[in-house]
GROMACS .gro file of C-alpha atoms in nm:
model
  157
    1MET     CA    1   1.728  -4.081   7.155
    2SER     CA    2   1.651  -3.711   7.162
    3GLU     CA    3   1.374  -3.529   6.975
    4GLN     CA    4   1.478  -3.329   6.672
    5ARG     CA    5   1.294  -3.063   6.486
    6PRO     CA    6   1.490  -2.962   6.171
    7PRO     CA    7   1.611  -2.735   6.053
    8LEU     CA    8   1.873  -2.716   6.330
    9PRO     CA    9   2.082  -2.427   6.449
   10PRO     CA   10   2.307  -2.253   6.368
   11PHE     CA   11   2.054  -2.094   6.112
   12THR     CA   12   2.116  -1.951   5.773
   13HIS     CA   13   1.874  -1.720   5.605
   14GLU     CA   14   1.714  -2.021   5.424
   15THR     CA   15   1.684  -2.236   5.730
   16ALA     CA   16   1.553  -1.959   5.949
   17THR     CA   17   1.290  -1.883   5.687
   18GLN     CA   18   1.196  -2.256   5.691
   19LYS     CA   19   1.166  -2.250   6.070
   20VAL     CA   20   0.949  -1.950   6.059
   21ARG     CA   21   0.713  -2.105   5.799
   22ALA     CA   22   0.695  -2.434   5.988
   23ALA     CA   23   0.594  -2.241   6.307
   24GLU     CA   24   0.325  -2.049   6.110
   25ASP     CA   25   0.190  -2.375   5.967
   26GLY     CA   26   0.179  -2.541   6.302
   27TRP     CA   27   0.004  -2.255   6.468
   28ASN     CA   28  -0.249  -2.231   6.182
   29SER     CA   29  -0.335  -2.593   6.242
   30ARG     CA   30  -0.476  -2.481   6.581
   31ASN     CA   31  -0.371  -2.822   6.721
   32PRO     CA   32  -0.228  -2.742   7.058
   33GLU     CA   33  -0.070  -3.099   7.103
   34ARG     CA   34   0.097  -3.075   6.758
   35VAL     CA   35   0.228  -2.723   6.828
   36SER     CA   36   0.360  -2.814   7.171
   37LEU     CA   37   0.596  -3.069   7.011
   38ALA     CA   38   0.804  -2.786   6.854
   39TYR     CA   39   0.909  -2.678   7.207
   40THR     CA   40   1.134  -2.827   7.459
   41ALA     CA   41   0.962  -3.017   7.745
   42ASP     CA   42   1.049  -2.734   7.984
   43SER     CA   43   1.018  -2.443   7.730
   44HIS     CA   44   0.967  -2.093   7.886
   45TRP     CA   45   0.723  -1.852   7.735
   46ARG     CA   46   0.622  -1.494   7.795
   47ASN     CA   47   0.304  -1.430   7.589
   48ARG     CA   48   0.173  -1.082   7.653
   49ALA     CA   49   0.156  -1.066   8.023
   50GLU     CA   50   0.122  -1.448   8.072
   51PHE     CA   51   0.410  -1.679   8.158
   52VAL     CA   52   0.394  -2.038   8.050
   53GLN     CA   53   0.642  -2.316   8.122
   54GLY     CA   54   0.644  -2.670   7.971
   55ARG     CA   55   0.447  -2.859   7.716
   56ASP     CA   56   0.147  -2.928   7.929
   57ALA     CA   57   0.109  -2.553   8.003
   58ILE     CA   58   0.170  -2.478   7.634
   59VAL     CA   59  -0.126  -2.716   7.541
   60ALA     CA   60  -0.354  -2.553   7.808
   61PHE     CA   61  -0.261  -2.206   7.697
   62LEU     CA   62  -0.316  -2.269   7.330
   63THR     CA   63  -0.650  -2.458   7.390
   64ARG     CA   64  -0.768  -2.150   7.585
   65LYS     CA   65  -0.648  -1.918   7.310
   66TRP     CA   66  -0.808  -2.095   7.016
   67ASN     CA   67  -1.142  -2.147   7.194
   68ARG     CA   68  -1.181  -1.766   7.221
   69GLU     CA   69  -0.991  -1.664   6.905
   70LEU     CA   70  -1.222  -1.794   6.634
   71GLU     CA   71  -1.145  -1.824   6.254
   72TYR     CA   72  -0.773  -1.777   6.360
   73ARG     CA   73  -0.535  -1.715   6.067
   74LEU     CA   74  -0.172  -1.613   6.118
   75ILE     CA   75   0.114  -1.492   5.910
   76LYS     CA   76   0.475  -1.487   6.033
   77GLU     CA   77   0.766  -1.317   5.866
   78LEU     CA   78   1.145  -1.351   5.957
   79TRP     CA   79   1.281  -1.036   6.090
   80ALA     CA   80   1.633  -1.136   6.198
   81PHE     CA   81   1.842  -1.442   6.303
   82THR     CA   82   2.181  -1.540   6.436
   83GLY     CA   83   2.314  -1.875   6.566
   84ASN     CA   84   2.031  -2.038   6.761
   85ARG     CA   85   1.805  -1.736   6.770
   86ILE     CA   86   1.533  -1.608   6.541
   87ALA     CA   87   1.320  -1.287   6.560
   88VAL     CA   88   0.987  -1.272   6.373
   89ARG     CA   89   0.706  -1.024   6.331
   90PHE     CA   90   0.356  -1.148   6.276
   91ALA     CA   91  -0.015  -1.065   6.239
   92TYR     CA   92  -0.313  -1.276   6.284
   93GLU     CA   93  -0.688  -1.218   6.243
   94TYR     CA   94  -0.965  -1.366   6.439
   95HIS     CA   95  -1.312  -1.299   6.579
   96ASP     CA   96  -1.457  -1.337   6.930
   97ASP     CA   97  -1.782  -1.521   7.018
   98SER     CA   98  -1.974  -1.204   6.960
   99GLY     CA   99  -1.848  -1.172   6.595
  100ASN     CA  100  -1.605  -0.884   6.664
  101TRP     CA  101  -1.310  -0.901   6.442
  102PHE     CA  102  -0.948  -0.825   6.538
  103ARG     CA  103  -0.601  -0.814   6.397
  104ALA     CA  104  -0.319  -0.885   6.637
  105TYR     CA  105   0.022  -0.747   6.559
  106GLY     CA  106   0.338  -0.869   6.730
  107ASN     CA  107   0.695  -0.965   6.753
  108GLU     CA  108   0.848  -1.273   6.890
  109ASN     CA  109   1.197  -1.372   6.989
  110TRP     CA  110   1.295  -1.738   6.987
  111GLU     CA  111   1.583  -1.937   7.120
  112PHE     CA  112   1.644  -2.302   7.018
  113ASP     CA  113   1.828  -2.588   7.163
  114GLU     CA  114   2.073  -2.795   6.955
  115ASN     CA  115   1.796  -3.022   6.838
  116GLY     CA  116   1.600  -2.742   6.688
  117LEU     CA  117   1.326  -2.736   6.962
  118MET     CA  118   1.232  -2.384   7.094
  119ARG     CA  119   1.328  -2.348   7.443
  120THR     CA  120   1.243  -1.978   7.492
  121ARG     CA  121   0.968  -1.768   7.339
  122PHE     CA  122   0.895  -1.395   7.424
  123ALA     CA  123   0.598  -1.253   7.244
  124CYS     CA  124   0.465  -0.892   7.240
  125ILE     CA  125   0.120  -0.852   7.093
  126ASN     CA  126  -0.126  -0.574   7.030
  127ASP     CA  127  -0.488  -0.622   6.923
  128LEU     CA  128  -0.662  -0.384   6.686
  129PRO     CA  129  -1.039  -0.408   6.635
  130ILE     CA  130  -1.123  -0.429   6.265
  131LYS     CA  131  -1.439  -0.455   6.052
  132GLU     CA  132  -1.497  -0.787   5.887
  133SER     CA  133  -1.467  -0.590   5.555
  134GLU     CA  134  -1.103  -0.495   5.658
  135ARG     CA  135  -0.983  -0.855   5.679
  136LYS     CA  136  -0.683  -0.944   5.466
  137PHE     CA  137  -0.617  -1.313   5.556
  138PHE     CA  138  -0.826  -1.542   5.332
  139TRP     CA  139  -0.753  -1.902   5.293
  140ASP     CA  140  -0.919  -2.239   5.395
  141ARG     CA  141  -0.878  -2.231   5.768
  142SER     CA  142  -0.830  -2.616   5.760
  143ALA     CA  143  -0.500  -2.585   5.555
  144PRO     CA  144  -0.173  -2.381   5.576
  145ARG     CA  145  -0.150  -2.045   5.421
  146PRO     CA  146  -0.105  -2.103   5.043
  147SER     CA  147   0.239  -2.011   4.911
  148ALA     CA  148   0.076  -1.768   4.670
  149HIS     CA  149  -0.101  -1.569   4.946
  150ALA     CA  150   0.059  -1.222   5.011
  151SER     CA  151   0.316  -1.191   5.290
  152LEU     CA  152   0.286  -0.929   5.570
  153SER     CA  153   0.517  -0.698   5.363
  154GLU     CA  154   0.319  -0.748   5.051
  155LEU     CA  155   0.002  -0.670   5.245
  156GLY     CA  156   0.165  -0.354   5.386
  157LEU     CA  157   0.144  -0.478   5.732
   0.00000   0.00000   0.00000
């Protein structure tokens, strides 16, 4: 039996939006093993200048990421979709181990297999140093972003 991760392609606006929110919730869990299950066993990534292939490499990558990006909070927003592809824009906030805050802005292009698992992920990301007083993402970091929390568009990001 093959793994499935609904909603499945081809995507509609509604199902693409659901897929984006599910990805956001997964990444906000900061659980590398859980997040890796949304990807094919041989998934290919380009994240900034790093290339990652397969679930074990995804787990290792995310473990390193969340060990250095502390108080991580992410918002994703659907940009476009067609068939088995989705484009998103995102922003996340975090601080490093010296207490320096950042907001990272980026875009991702995703391609899914017939079972709704992501087989390809291309991410372009830029970090902007911010003051703690400039933070915009506030929710309990042990929970998903509340549905009432402002979106990227509502925040003017």
